[in-house]
CSV table of C-alpha atoms in Angstrom, one decimal:
chain,number,residue,atom,x,y,z
A,767,MET,CA,37.4,-42.7,37.3
A,768,MET,CA,38.0,-43.9,33.7
A,769,ARG,CA,34.5,-45.0,33.8
A,770,ASP,CA,32.9,-41.4,35.0
A,771,PHE,CA,35.5,-39.7,32.5
A,772,LEU,CA,33.8,-41.8,29.5
A,773,ARG,CA,30.0,-41.6,30.7
A,774,THR,CA,30.7,-37.5,30.7
A,775,ALA,CA,32.3,-37.8,27.1
A,776,SER,CA,29.3,-39.8,26.2
A,777,VAL,CA,26.8,-37.1,27.2
A,778,LEU,CA,28.7,-34.4,25.6
A,779,LEU,CA,28.6,-36.4,22.1
A,780,VAL,CA,25.0,-36.9,22.4
A,781,LEU,CA,24.3,-33.2,23.2
A,782,LEU,CA,26.9,-32.0,20.5
A,783,ALA,CA,24.5,-34.1,17.7
A,784,LEU,CA,21.3,-32.8,18.9
A,785,VAL,CA,22.4,-29.3,18.3
A,786,GLY,CA,24.1,-30.4,15.2
A,787,CYS,CA,20.0,-31.5,14.4
A,788,ALA,CA,18.5,-28.3,15.5
A,789,PRO,CA,15.7,-26.8,13.2
A,790,GLN,CA,17.2,-24.9,10.3
A,791,ALA,CA,14.2,-22.4,10.5
A,792,ALA,CA,15.7,-20.3,13.0
A,793,ARG,CA,19.0,-19.4,10.7
A,794,ARG,CA,17.5,-18.3,7.7
A,795,GLU,CA,20.0,-17.1,5.3
A,796,PRO,CA,21.0,-13.5,5.1
A,797,GLY,CA,19.0,-11.6,2.0
A,798,THR,CA,16.2,-14.7,1.7
A,799,ARG,CA,12.5,-13.8,2.1
A,800,PRO,CA,11.2,-15.0,5.4
A,801,THR,CA,8.1,-17.5,5.6
A,802,THR,CA,4.9,-15.8,5.9
A,803,THR,CA,3.2,-16.5,8.9
A,804,GLN,CA,-0.6,-15.5,10.1
A,805,ARG,CA,-2.0,-14.3,13.4
A,806,PRO,CA,-4.6,-16.6,14.8
A,807,GLU,CA,-7.8,-15.7,13.0
A,808,ASN,CA,-10.5,-15.5,16.2
A,809,THR,CA,-8.1,-13.0,17.5
A,810,VAL,CA,-7.9,-10.6,14.5
A,811,ARG,CA,-11.6,-10.9,13.7
A,812,ALA,CA,-12.8,-9.7,17.2
A,813,GLU,CA,-10.4,-6.9,17.1
A,814,PHE,CA,-11.6,-5.6,13.7
A,815,THR,CA,-15.1,-6.6,13.9
A,816,ARG,CA,-15.0,-4.3,17.2
A,817,LEU,CA,-14.0,-1.5,15.2
A,818,GLU,CA,-16.6,-2.2,12.3
A,819,GLN,CA,-19.3,-2.2,15.0
A,820,ARG,CA,-18.0,0.9,16.8
A,821,PHE,CA,-18.0,3.0,13.3
A,822,GLY,CA,-20.8,1.2,11.6
A,823,ALA,CA,-18.4,0.6,8.9
A,824,ARG,CA,-16.6,-2.4,6.7
A,825,LEU,CA,-13.1,-2.6,7.1
A,826,GLY,CA,-10.6,-4.5,5.1
A,827,VAL,CA,-7.2,-4.6,6.0
A,828,HIS,CA,-3.9,-6.2,4.8
A,829,ALA,CA,-0.4,-5.9,6.5
A,830,LEU,CA,3.0,-7.6,5.9
A,831,ASP,CA,5.8,-7.3,8.0
A,832,THR,CA,8.3,-8.2,5.3
A,833,GLY,CA,11.5,-8.6,8.3
A,834,SER,CA,9.2,-11.2,9.9
A,835,GLY,CA,6.8,-12.7,7.3
A,836,GLU,CA,4.0,-12.2,9.9
A,837,ILE,CA,0.8,-11.1,8.0
A,838,VAL,CA,-2.2,-9.3,9.8
A,839,THR,CA,-5.6,-9.7,7.5
A,840,HIS,CA,-9.1,-9.0,7.8
A,841,ARG,CA,-11.4,-9.1,4.9
A,842,ALA,CA,-8.5,-8.9,2.4
A,843,ASP,CA,-10.0,-10.6,-0.5
A,844,GLU,CA,-13.2,-8.2,-0.2
A,845,ARG,CA,-13.5,-5.6,-3.0
A,846,TRP,CA,-13.3,-1.7,-2.2
A,847,ALA,CA,-13.5,1.0,-4.7
A,848,PHE,CA,-9.6,2.1,-4.5
A,849,CYS,CA,-10.5,5.9,-5.4
A,850,SER,CA,-7.4,8.0,-5.4
A,851,THR,CA,-4.8,4.8,-3.9
A,852,MET,CA,-4.6,4.0,-7.6
A,853,LYS,CA,-2.8,7.2,-8.5
A,854,THR,CA,0.4,5.7,-6.7
A,855,PHE,CA,0.4,2.8,-9.6
A,856,THR,CA,-0.4,4.9,-12.4
A,857,ALA,CA,2.6,7.1,-11.4
A,858,ALA,CA,4.5,4.0,-11.3
A,859,ALA,CA,3.5,2.7,-14.5
A,860,VAL,CA,4.4,6.3,-16.1
A,861,LEU,CA,7.8,6.0,-14.6
A,862,ARG,CA,8.3,2.6,-15.8
A,863,ARG,CA,7.3,3.6,-19.6
A,864,ASN,CA,9.4,6.5,-19.8
A,865,THR,CA,13.3,7.4,-18.7
A,866,VAL,CA,14.2,10.0,-16.1
A,867,GLU,CA,15.1,12.4,-18.8
A,868,ASP,CA,11.5,12.4,-20.1
A,869,LEU,CA,10.1,13.5,-17.0
A,870,ASP,CA,11.2,17.0,-17.9
A,871,ARG,CA,8.8,16.8,-20.9
A,872,ARG,CA,6.2,19.4,-20.9
A,873,ILE,CA,2.5,18.4,-20.9
A,874,THR,CA,0.2,20.8,-22.3
A,875,TYR,CA,-3.8,20.6,-21.5
A,876,THR,CA,-6.8,22.9,-21.4
A,877,ARG,CA,-9.2,24.3,-19.2
A,878,ALA,CA,-11.7,22.0,-20.4
A,879,ASP,CA,-9.4,19.1,-19.2
A,880,LEU,CA,-9.9,20.2,-15.6
A,881,VAL,CA,-12.1,18.3,-13.1
A,882,PRO,CA,-13.0,19.0,-9.6
A,883,TYR,CA,-10.2,19.1,-7.0
A,884,SER,CA,-7.3,19.9,-9.3
A,885,PRO,CA,-5.5,22.7,-6.9
A,886,VAL,CA,-2.6,22.4,-8.8
A,887,THR,CA,-2.9,21.6,-12.4
A,888,GLU,CA,-5.9,24.6,-12.5
A,889,ARG,CA,-3.3,27.1,-11.7
A,890,HIS,CA,-0.8,26.0,-14.8
A,891,VAL,CA,-3.4,25.9,-17.6
A,892,ASP,CA,-1.6,28.6,-19.4
A,893,SER,CA,1.9,27.1,-19.3
A,894,GLY,CA,1.5,23.3,-19.0
A,895,MET,CA,3.7,21.2,-16.4
A,896,THR,CA,6.7,18.9,-16.7
A,897,LEU,CA,5.8,15.2,-16.4
A,898,ARG,CA,7.6,15.3,-13.2
A,899,GLU,CA,5.3,17.9,-11.8
A,900,VAL,CA,2.3,16.3,-13.0
A,901,LEU,CA,3.4,13.0,-11.5
A,902,ARG,CA,4.2,14.7,-7.7
A,903,ALA,CA,0.8,16.8,-7.8
A,904,ALA,CA,-1.1,13.5,-8.4
A,905,LEU,CA,0.7,11.8,-5.4
A,906,ARG,CA,1.5,14.9,-2.8
A,907,VAL,CA,-1.7,16.7,-3.4
A,908,SER,CA,-4.2,13.9,-5.1
A,909,ASP,CA,-4.6,16.5,-8.0
A,910,ASN,CA,-7.3,14.6,-10.0
A,911,THR,CA,-6.8,16.3,-13.4
A,912,ALA,CA,-3.0,15.2,-13.0
A,913,GLN,CA,-4.2,11.8,-12.5
A,914,ASN,CA,-6.0,12.0,-15.7
A,915,LEU,CA,-3.1,13.3,-17.3
A,916,LEU,CA,-1.0,10.4,-16.7
A,917,LEU,CA,-3.6,8.2,-17.6
A,918,ARG,CA,-3.3,9.8,-20.7
A,919,GLU,CA,0.4,8.9,-21.0
A,920,LEU,CA,-0.8,5.3,-20.6
A,921,GLY,CA,-3.5,5.2,-23.3
A,922,GLY,CA,-6.4,5.5,-20.8
A,923,PRO,CA,-7.6,3.3,-18.2
A,924,GLU,CA,-7.2,0.4,-20.1
A,925,GLY,CA,-3.4,0.9,-20.5
A,926,LEU,CA,-3.2,1.0,-16.7
A,927,GLN,CA,-5.2,-2.3,-16.6
A,928,ARG,CA,-2.2,-3.8,-18.5
A,929,GLU,CA,0.3,-2.3,-16.6
A,930,LEU,CA,-1.0,-3.8,-13.5
A,931,ARG,CA,-1.2,-7.2,-15.2
A,932,GLU,CA,2.3,-7.0,-16.0
A,933,LEU,CA,3.0,-6.5,-12.3
A,934,GLY,CA,1.0,-9.8,-11.5
A,935,ASP,CA,-2.2,-7.8,-10.3
A,936,THR,CA,-5.1,-10.1,-11.7
A,937,THR,CA,-7.6,-8.7,-9.2
A,938,SER,CA,-7.7,-5.0,-9.7
A,939,HIS,CA,-10.4,-3.4,-12.4
A,940,VAL,CA,-9.6,0.1,-13.9
A,941,ASP,CA,-12.2,1.6,-16.0
A,942,ARG,CA,-12.8,4.9,-15.5
A,943,TYR,CA,-11.0,8.7,-15.1
A,944,GLU,CA,-11.6,11.0,-12.3
A,945,PRO,CA,-13.7,12.0,-10.6
A,946,GLU,CA,-16.0,9.0,-11.9
A,947,LEU,CA,-14.0,6.1,-10.4
A,948,ASN,CA,-15.0,7.2,-6.9
A,949,GLU,CA,-18.7,6.6,-7.3
A,950,ALA,CA,-18.1,3.4,-5.3
A,951,GLU,CA,-21.4,1.9,-5.7
A,952,PRO,CA,-21.6,-1.6,-3.7
A,953,GLY,CA,-21.4,-4.4,-5.8
A,954,ASP,CA,-20.0,-2.6,-9.0
A,955,VAL,CA,-16.4,-4.2,-9.7
A,956,ARG,CA,-15.5,-1.0,-11.9
A,957,ASP,CA,-12.3,0.6,-10.4
A,958,THR,CA,-12.0,-1.5,-7.2
A,959,SER,CA,-9.4,-3.7,-5.7
A,960,THR,CA,-8.7,-5.8,-2.8
A,961,PRO,CA,-6.5,-4.9,0.4
A,962,ARG,CA,-4.2,-8.1,-0.4
A,963,ALA,CA,-4.0,-7.3,-4.2
A,964,LEU,CA,-2.8,-3.5,-3.4
A,965,ALA,CA,-0.5,-4.7,-0.7
A,966,ALA,CA,1.2,-7.0,-3.3
A,967,ASN,CA,1.5,-4.1,-5.7
A,968,LEU,CA,2.6,-1.5,-3.2
A,969,ARG,CA,5.3,-3.8,-2.3
A,970,GLU,CA,6.7,-4.3,-5.9
A,971,VAL,CA,6.6,-0.8,-6.7
A,972,VAL,CA,8.1,0.6,-3.6
A,973,LEU,CA,10.3,-2.2,-2.2
A,974,GLY,CA,10.4,-4.4,-5.2
A,975,ASP,CA,12.3,-4.2,-8.3
A,976,ALA,CA,9.3,-3.3,-10.4
A,977,LEU,CA,11.1,-0.1,-10.9
A,978,ALA,CA,14.7,0.9,-11.5
A,979,PRO,CA,16.4,2.0,-8.5
A,980,GLU,CA,16.5,5.7,-9.8
A,981,LYS,CA,12.7,5.9,-10.8
A,982,ARG,CA,11.6,4.1,-7.2
A,983,LYS,CA,13.6,7.1,-5.5
A,984,ILE,CA,11.5,9.7,-7.1
A,985,LEU,CA,8.1,7.3,-6.4
A,986,ARG,CA,9.1,7.2,-2.8
A,987,GLY,CA,9.9,10.7,-2.3
A,988,ALA,CA,6.7,12.0,-3.7
A,989,MET,CA,5.0,9.6,-1.4
A,990,ARG,CA,6.9,10.6,1.7
A,991,ASN,CA,5.1,11.9,4.6
A,992,PRO,CA,2.3,13.7,2.0
A,993,PRO,CA,0.3,16.3,4.0
A,994,LEU,CA,-3.2,14.8,3.2
A,995,THR,CA,-2.8,11.8,5.0
A,996,GLU,CA,-2.0,13.0,8.7
A,997,GLU,CA,-5.0,11.7,10.3
A,998,LEU,CA,-5.0,8.4,8.8
A,999,VAL,CA,-2.3,5.7,9.0
A,1000,GLN,CA,0.3,8.0,10.2
A,1001,ALA,CA,-2.2,8.8,13.2
A,1002,GLY,CA,-1.9,5.3,14.0
A,1003,MET,CA,1.8,4.6,13.9
A,1004,PRO,CA,4.5,5.0,16.6
A,1005,GLU,CA,6.4,8.1,17.0
A,1006,GLY,CA,9.6,7.9,15.1
A,1007,TRP,CA,8.5,6.0,12.3
A,1008,GLU,CA,8.5,7.1,8.5
A,1009,ILE,CA,5.8,6.5,6.1
A,1010,GLU,CA,5.1,6.8,2.5
A,1011,ASP,CA,1.6,6.5,1.5
A,1012,LYS,CA,-1.4,7.4,-0.7
A,1013,SER,CA,-4.8,7.9,0.3
A,1014,GLY,CA,-8.3,7.8,-1.3
A,1015,ALA,CA,-12.0,8.6,-0.7
A,1016,GLY,CA,-15.3,8.5,-2.3
A,1017,LYS,CA,-18.9,7.8,-2.2
A,1018,TYR,CA,-20.3,5.5,0.6
A,1019,ALA,CA,-17.7,6.6,3.4
A,1020,THR,CA,-14.9,5.0,1.1
A,1021,ARG,CA,-11.8,6.2,3.0
A,1022,ASN,CA,-8.5,3.9,2.2
A,1023,ASP,CA,-5.1,4.6,2.8
A,1024,ILE,CA,-2.3,2.2,1.6
A,1025,ALA,CA,1.2,2.9,3.0
A,1026,VAL,CA,4.8,1.6,3.7
A,1027,LEU,CA,6.0,2.2,7.3
A,1028,TYR,CA,9.8,2.1,8.2
A,1029,PRO,CA,10.2,1.4,12.0
A,1030,PRO,CA,13.6,2.7,13.5
A,1031,GLU,CA,16.2,-0.9,13.4
A,1032,ARG,CA,13.3,-2.8,11.7
A,1033,ASP,CA,12.4,-4.2,8.2
A,1034,PRO,CA,9.5,-2.2,6.5
A,1035,ILE,CA,6.0,-2.9,7.0
A,1036,VAL,CA,3.2,-2.8,3.9
A,1037,LEU,CA,-0.2,-2.0,5.2
A,1038,VAL,CA,-3.6,-1.4,3.3
A,1039,VAL,CA,-6.4,0.0,5.0
A,1040,MET,CA,-10.1,0.3,3.2
A,1041,THR,CA,-13.4,1.3,4.6
A,1042,SER,CA,-17.0,2.2,3.5
A,1043,LYS,CA,-20.2,2.1,4.8
A,1044,SER,CA,-23.6,1.3,3.1
A,1045,ASP,CA,-25.0,5.0,2.8
A,1046,GLU,CA,-24.2,6.6,-0.5
A,1047,ASP,CA,-24.0,9.9,1.8
A,1048,ALA,CA,-22.4,8.8,4.9
A,1049,GLU,CA,-19.3,10.8,6.2
A,1050,TYR,CA,-16.2,8.7,5.9
A,1051,ASP,CA,-14.0,8.4,9.4
A,1052,ASP,CA,-10.5,9.4,9.4
A,1053,ALA,CA,-10.4,7.6,13.1
A,1054,LEU,CA,-11.3,4.4,11.8
A,1055,VAL,CA,-8.1,4.1,9.2
A,1056,ALA,CA,-6.1,5.4,12.3
A,1057,GLU,CA,-7.7,3.0,15.0
A,1058,ALA,CA,-7.4,0.0,12.1
A,1059,ALA,CA,-3.7,0.9,11.9
A,1060,ARG,CA,-2.8,1.3,15.4
A,1061,THR,CA,-4.6,-2.1,16.1
A,1062,THR,CA,-2.7,-3.9,13.3
A,1063,LEU,CA,1.0,-2.5,14.4
A,1064,ASP,CA,-0.1,-3.7,17.9
A,1065,MET,CA,-0.6,-7.2,16.3
A,1066,LEU,CA,2.8,-7.2,14.6
A,1067,GLU,CA,5.0,-6.1,17.7
């Protein structure tokens, strides 16, 4: 009996030792960033190539589940014209440079400053608008004159370029004002970026510490459920999720959406979708952006 007892005790000691030596990766410390993992390349390529063939377009995707660290990526280092998605980072840069009190400063401009698609600023030429109102017009309804007024606050496109470099973005090129930046000519690096770079920028300004909490709240509030993007990433996300995003469109069927998604009971997902076609006058497809988002989110489940 004593021999059996000793044998059992020895087995228990070995098992306890093995448990103590178990890998620590599964027990990540609270508050630390997860190690990023990437979906098998062949599987991802096949899914997104199918969408490219179906819509006759080029598709770029970069997504990060900030909780699990899982990444889904396709053509993430290729360039697209960023179009109006850059309004997000223009607004963030203006917020960084100004105090919250400064947002009540009135911005004046003339009718000569108006450019095509300026539904808010064109109504306030005589009275001007506060900096806060200009910022919301750029983000909520993608007002182009509002974007140019924000760029003027930064010293022009070169000022925004410097802000992006300070953010750690060495990829994006910021060169022109609205609406010229939407020309999107293939091979022209002016006013272009990549899905990976925009995703990193978006994570910094919306989820990171690039902005003080009160300023970050202002940015996120202006990006929450905007009316112009319902057929884009919003259309591809599950019911009950929240979204903060900014879309963009240009020639060569350029259609983009950069988004932070908030699933219930999960950490946020950063998702960038960029699309284009080879014909300058081709129509863009909102459905392609929505399908790309749906496919990406299915992979992250």
